Short mmCIF file of N, CA, C and O and ligand atoms in Angstrom, two decimals:
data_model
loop_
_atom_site.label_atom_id
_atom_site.label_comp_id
_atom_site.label_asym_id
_atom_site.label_seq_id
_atom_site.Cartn_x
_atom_site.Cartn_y
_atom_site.Cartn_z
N UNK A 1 19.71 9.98 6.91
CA UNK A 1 19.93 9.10 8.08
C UNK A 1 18.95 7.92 8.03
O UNK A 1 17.77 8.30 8.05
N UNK A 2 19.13 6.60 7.97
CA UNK A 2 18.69 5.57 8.15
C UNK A 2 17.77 5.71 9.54
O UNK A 2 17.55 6.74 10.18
N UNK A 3 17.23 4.11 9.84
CA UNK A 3 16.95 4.46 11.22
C UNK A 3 17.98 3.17 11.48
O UNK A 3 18.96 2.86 10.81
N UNK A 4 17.35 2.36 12.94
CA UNK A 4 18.41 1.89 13.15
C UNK A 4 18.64 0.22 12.44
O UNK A 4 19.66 -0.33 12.03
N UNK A 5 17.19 -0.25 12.51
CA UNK A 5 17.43 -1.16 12.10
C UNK A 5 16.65 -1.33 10.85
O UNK A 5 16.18 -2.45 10.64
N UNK A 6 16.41 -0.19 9.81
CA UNK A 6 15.42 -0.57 8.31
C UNK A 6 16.08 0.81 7.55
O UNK A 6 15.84 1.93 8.01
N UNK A 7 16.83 0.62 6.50
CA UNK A 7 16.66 1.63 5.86
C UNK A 7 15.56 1.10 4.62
O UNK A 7 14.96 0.03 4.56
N UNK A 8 15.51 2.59 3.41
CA UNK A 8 14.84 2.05 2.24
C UNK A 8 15.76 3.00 1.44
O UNK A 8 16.48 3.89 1.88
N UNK A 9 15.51 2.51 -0.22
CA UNK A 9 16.22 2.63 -0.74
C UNK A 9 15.41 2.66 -1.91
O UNK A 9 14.98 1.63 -2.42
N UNK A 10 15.06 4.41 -2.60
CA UNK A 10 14.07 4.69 -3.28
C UNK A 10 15.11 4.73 -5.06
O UNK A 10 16.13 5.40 -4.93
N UNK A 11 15.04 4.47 -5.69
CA UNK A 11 15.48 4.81 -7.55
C UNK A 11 15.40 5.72 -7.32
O UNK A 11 14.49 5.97 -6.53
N UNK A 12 16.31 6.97 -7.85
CA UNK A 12 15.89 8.23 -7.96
C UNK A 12 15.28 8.40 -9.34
O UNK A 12 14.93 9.49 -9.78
N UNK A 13 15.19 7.30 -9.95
CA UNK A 13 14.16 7.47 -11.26
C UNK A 13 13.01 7.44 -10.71
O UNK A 13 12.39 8.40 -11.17
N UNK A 14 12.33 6.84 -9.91
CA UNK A 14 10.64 7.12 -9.54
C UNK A 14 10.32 8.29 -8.45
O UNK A 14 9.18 8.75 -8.29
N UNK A 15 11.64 8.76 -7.60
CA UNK A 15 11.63 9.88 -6.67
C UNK A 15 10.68 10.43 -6.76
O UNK A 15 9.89 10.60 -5.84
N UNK A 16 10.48 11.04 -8.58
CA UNK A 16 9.16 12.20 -8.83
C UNK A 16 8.04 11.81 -9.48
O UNK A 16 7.38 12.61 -10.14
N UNK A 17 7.69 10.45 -9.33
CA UNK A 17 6.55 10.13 -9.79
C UNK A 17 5.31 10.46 -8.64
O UNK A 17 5.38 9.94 -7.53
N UNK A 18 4.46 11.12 -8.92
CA UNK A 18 3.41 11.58 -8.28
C UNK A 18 2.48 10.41 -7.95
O UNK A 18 2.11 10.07 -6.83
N UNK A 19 2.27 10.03 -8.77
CA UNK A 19 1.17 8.62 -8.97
C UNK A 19 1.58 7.53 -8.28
O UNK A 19 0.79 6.75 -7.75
N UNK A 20 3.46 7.35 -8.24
CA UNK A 20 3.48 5.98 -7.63
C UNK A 20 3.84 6.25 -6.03
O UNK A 20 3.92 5.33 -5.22
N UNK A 21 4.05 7.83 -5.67
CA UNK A 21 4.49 8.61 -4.26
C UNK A 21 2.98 8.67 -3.27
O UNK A 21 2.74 8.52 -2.07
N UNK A 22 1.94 9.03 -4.81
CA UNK A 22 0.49 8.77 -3.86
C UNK A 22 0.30 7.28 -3.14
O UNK A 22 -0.15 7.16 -2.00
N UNK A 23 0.70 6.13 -3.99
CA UNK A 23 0.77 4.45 -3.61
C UNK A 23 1.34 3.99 -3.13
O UNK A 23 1.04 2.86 -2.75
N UNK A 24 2.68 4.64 -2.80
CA UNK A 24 3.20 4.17 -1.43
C UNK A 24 2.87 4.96 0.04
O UNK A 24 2.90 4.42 1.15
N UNK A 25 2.67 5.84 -0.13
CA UNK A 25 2.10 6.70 0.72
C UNK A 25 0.60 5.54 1.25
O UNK A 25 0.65 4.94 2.32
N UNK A 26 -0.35 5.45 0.53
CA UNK A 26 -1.06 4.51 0.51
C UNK A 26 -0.95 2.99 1.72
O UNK A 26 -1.38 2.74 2.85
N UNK A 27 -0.11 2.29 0.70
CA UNK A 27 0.06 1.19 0.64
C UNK A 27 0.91 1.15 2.37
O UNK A 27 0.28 0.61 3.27
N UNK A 28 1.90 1.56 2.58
CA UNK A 28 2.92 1.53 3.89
C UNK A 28 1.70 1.54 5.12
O UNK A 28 0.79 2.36 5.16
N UNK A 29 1.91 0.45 6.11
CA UNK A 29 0.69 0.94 7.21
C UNK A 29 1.39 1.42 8.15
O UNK A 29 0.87 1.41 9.27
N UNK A 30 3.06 2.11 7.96
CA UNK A 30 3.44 2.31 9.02
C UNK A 30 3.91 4.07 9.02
O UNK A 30 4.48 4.71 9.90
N UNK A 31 3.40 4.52 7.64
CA UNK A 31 3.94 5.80 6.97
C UNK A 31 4.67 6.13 7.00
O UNK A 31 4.82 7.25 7.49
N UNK A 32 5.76 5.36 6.46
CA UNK A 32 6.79 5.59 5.72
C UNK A 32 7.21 6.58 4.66
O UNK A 32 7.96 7.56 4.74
N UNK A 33 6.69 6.17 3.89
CA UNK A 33 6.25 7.11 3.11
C UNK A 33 5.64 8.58 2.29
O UNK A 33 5.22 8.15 1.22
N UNK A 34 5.49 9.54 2.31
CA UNK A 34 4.79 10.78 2.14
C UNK A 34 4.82 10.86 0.62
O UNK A 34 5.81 10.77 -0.10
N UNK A 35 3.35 11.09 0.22
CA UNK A 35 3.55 12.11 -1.15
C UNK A 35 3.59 13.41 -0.87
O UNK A 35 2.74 14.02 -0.23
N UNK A 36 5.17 14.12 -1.62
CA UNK A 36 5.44 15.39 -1.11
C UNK A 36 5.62 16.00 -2.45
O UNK A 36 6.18 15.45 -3.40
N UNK A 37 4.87 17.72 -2.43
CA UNK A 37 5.11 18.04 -3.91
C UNK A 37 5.96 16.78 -5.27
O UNK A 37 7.11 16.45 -5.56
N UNK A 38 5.16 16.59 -5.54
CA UNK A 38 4.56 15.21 -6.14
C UNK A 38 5.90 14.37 -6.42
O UNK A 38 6.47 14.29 -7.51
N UNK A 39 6.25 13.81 -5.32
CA UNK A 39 7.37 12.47 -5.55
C UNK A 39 7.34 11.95 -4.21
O UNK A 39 6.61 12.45 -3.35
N UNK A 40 8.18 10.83 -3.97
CA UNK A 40 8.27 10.18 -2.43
C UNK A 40 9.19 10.97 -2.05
O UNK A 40 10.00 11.63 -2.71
N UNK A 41 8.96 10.84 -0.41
CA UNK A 41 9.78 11.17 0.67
C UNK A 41 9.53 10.32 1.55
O UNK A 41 8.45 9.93 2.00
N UNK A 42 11.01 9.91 1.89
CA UNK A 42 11.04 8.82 2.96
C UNK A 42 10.86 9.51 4.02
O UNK A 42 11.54 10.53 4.16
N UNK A 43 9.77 9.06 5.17
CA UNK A 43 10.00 9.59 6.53
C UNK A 43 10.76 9.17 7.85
O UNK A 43 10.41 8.42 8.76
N UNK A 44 11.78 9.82 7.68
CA UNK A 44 12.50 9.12 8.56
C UNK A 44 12.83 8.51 9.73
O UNK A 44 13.83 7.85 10.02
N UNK A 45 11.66 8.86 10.54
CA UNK A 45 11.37 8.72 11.49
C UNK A 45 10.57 7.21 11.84
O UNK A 45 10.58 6.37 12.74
N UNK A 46 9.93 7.44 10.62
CA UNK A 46 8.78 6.31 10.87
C UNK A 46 9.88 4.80 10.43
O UNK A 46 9.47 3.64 10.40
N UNK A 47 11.15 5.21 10.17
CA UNK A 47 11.36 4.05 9.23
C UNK A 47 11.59 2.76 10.11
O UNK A 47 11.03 1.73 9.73
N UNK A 48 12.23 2.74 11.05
CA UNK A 48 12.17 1.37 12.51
C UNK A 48 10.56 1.29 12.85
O UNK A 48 10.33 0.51 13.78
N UNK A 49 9.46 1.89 12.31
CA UNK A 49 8.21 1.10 12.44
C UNK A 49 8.03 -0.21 11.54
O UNK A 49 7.23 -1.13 11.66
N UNK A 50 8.85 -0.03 10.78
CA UNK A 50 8.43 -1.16 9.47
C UNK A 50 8.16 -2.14 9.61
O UNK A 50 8.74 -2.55 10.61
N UNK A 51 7.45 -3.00 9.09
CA UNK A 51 6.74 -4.47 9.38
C UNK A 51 7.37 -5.16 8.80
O UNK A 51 7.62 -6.21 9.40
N UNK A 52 7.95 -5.03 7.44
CA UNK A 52 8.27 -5.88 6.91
C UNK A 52 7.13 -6.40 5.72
O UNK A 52 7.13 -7.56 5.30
N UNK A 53 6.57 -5.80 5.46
CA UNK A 53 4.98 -6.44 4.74
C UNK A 53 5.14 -6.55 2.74
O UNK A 53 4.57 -7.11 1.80
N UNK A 54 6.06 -5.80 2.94
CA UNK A 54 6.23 -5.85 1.40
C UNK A 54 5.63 -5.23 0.59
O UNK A 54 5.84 -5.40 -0.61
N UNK A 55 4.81 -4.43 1.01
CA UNK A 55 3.56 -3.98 0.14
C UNK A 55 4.26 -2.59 -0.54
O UNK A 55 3.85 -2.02 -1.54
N UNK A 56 5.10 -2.31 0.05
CA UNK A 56 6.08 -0.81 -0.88
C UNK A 56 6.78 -1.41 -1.89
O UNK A 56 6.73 -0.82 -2.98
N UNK A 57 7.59 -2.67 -1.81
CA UNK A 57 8.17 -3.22 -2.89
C UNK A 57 7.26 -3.81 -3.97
O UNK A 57 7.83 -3.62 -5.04
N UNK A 58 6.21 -4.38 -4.13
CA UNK A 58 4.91 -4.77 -4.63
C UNK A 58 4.21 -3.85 -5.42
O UNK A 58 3.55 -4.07 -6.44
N UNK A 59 4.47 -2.55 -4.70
CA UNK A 59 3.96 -1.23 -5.49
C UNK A 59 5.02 -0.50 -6.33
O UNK A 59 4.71 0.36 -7.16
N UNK A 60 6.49 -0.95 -6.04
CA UNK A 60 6.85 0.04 -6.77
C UNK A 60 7.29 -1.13 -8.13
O UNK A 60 7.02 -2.33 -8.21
N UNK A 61 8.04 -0.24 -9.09
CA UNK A 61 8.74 -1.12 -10.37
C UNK A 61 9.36 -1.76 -10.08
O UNK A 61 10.14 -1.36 -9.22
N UNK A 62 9.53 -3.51 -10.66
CA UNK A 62 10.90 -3.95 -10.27
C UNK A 62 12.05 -3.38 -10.49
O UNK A 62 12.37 -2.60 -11.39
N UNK A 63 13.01 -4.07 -9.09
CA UNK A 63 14.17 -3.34 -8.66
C UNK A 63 14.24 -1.72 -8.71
O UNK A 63 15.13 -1.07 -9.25
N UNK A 64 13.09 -1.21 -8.02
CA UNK A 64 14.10 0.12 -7.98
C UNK A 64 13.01 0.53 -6.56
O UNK A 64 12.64 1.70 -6.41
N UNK A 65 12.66 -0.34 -5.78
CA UNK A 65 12.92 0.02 -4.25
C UNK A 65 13.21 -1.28 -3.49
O UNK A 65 12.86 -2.42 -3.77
N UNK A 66 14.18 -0.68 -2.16
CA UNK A 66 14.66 -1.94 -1.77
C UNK A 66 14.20 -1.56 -0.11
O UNK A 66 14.05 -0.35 0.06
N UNK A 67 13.97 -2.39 1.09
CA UNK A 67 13.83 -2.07 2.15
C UNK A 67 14.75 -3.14 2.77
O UNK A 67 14.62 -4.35 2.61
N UNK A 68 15.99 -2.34 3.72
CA UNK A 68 17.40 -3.36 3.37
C UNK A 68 16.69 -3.45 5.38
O UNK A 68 15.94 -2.86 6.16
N UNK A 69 17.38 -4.32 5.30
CA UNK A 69 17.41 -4.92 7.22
C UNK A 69 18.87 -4.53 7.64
O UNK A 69 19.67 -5.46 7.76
N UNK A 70 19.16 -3.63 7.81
CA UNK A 70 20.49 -2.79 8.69
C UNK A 70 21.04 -4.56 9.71
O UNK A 70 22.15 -5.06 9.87
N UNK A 71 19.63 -5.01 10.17
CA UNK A 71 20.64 -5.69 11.50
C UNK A 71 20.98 -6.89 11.00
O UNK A 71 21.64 -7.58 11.78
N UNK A 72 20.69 -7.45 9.76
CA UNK A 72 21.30 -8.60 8.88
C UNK A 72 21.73 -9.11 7.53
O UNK A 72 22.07 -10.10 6.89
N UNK A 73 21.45 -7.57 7.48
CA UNK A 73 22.56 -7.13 5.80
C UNK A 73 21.56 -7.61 4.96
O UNK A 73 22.29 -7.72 3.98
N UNK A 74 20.37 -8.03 4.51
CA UNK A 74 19.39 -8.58 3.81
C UNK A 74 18.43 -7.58 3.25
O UNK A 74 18.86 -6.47 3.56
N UNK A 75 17.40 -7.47 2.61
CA UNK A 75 16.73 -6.43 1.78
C UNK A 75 15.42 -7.14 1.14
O UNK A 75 15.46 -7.93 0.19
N UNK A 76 14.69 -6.88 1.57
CA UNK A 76 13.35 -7.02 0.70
C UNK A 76 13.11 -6.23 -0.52
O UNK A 76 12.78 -5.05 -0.44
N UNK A 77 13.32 -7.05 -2.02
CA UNK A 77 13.21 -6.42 -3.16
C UNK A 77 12.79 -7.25 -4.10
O UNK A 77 12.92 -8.47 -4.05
N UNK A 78 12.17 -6.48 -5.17
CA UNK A 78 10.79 -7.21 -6.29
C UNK A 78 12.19 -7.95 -7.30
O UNK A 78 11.94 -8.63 -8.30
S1 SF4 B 101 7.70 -3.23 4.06
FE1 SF4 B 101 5.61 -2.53 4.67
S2 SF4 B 101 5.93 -1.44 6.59
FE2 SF4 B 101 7.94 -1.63 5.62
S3 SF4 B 101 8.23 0.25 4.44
FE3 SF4 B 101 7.32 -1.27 3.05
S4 SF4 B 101 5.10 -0.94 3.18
FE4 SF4 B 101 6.04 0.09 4.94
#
């Protein structure tokens, strides 16, 4: 489930990277994010906190996370 107005949109190629799940975990000031037995998990709850800051797309590889704007069809991506 999305939230209402931010989903994200993780590669399931980096899902289980431990190292880059610790850096977004990190990096998100709105915790988004969790490192969970070692890969990301989106929290879903937190996800309509989002700022918008970019700093999850910045951290991860290009193109393979996207943080889309539900209320104008648009997406912040590397
Ligand atoms: S854009 Fe910023 S606030 Fe939004 S999910 Fe990424 S790190 Fe978190």
């Amino acid at each position: 489930m999305p939230g209402t107005f931010i989903d994200v949109e993780v590669a399931g190629e980096i899902r289980d990277d431990a190292a880059l799940a610790q850096a977004l975990e990190d990096a998100c000031p709105v915790d988004i994010y969790a490192a969970r037995d070692g890969g990301v998990e989106v929290v879903e709850e937190n996800l309509d906190e989002c700022v918008l800051c970019e700093l999850c797309v910045r951290a991860a590889p290009a193109g393979k996370l996207r943080v889309r704007k539900l209320y104008d069809g648009t997406a912040l991506e590397a």
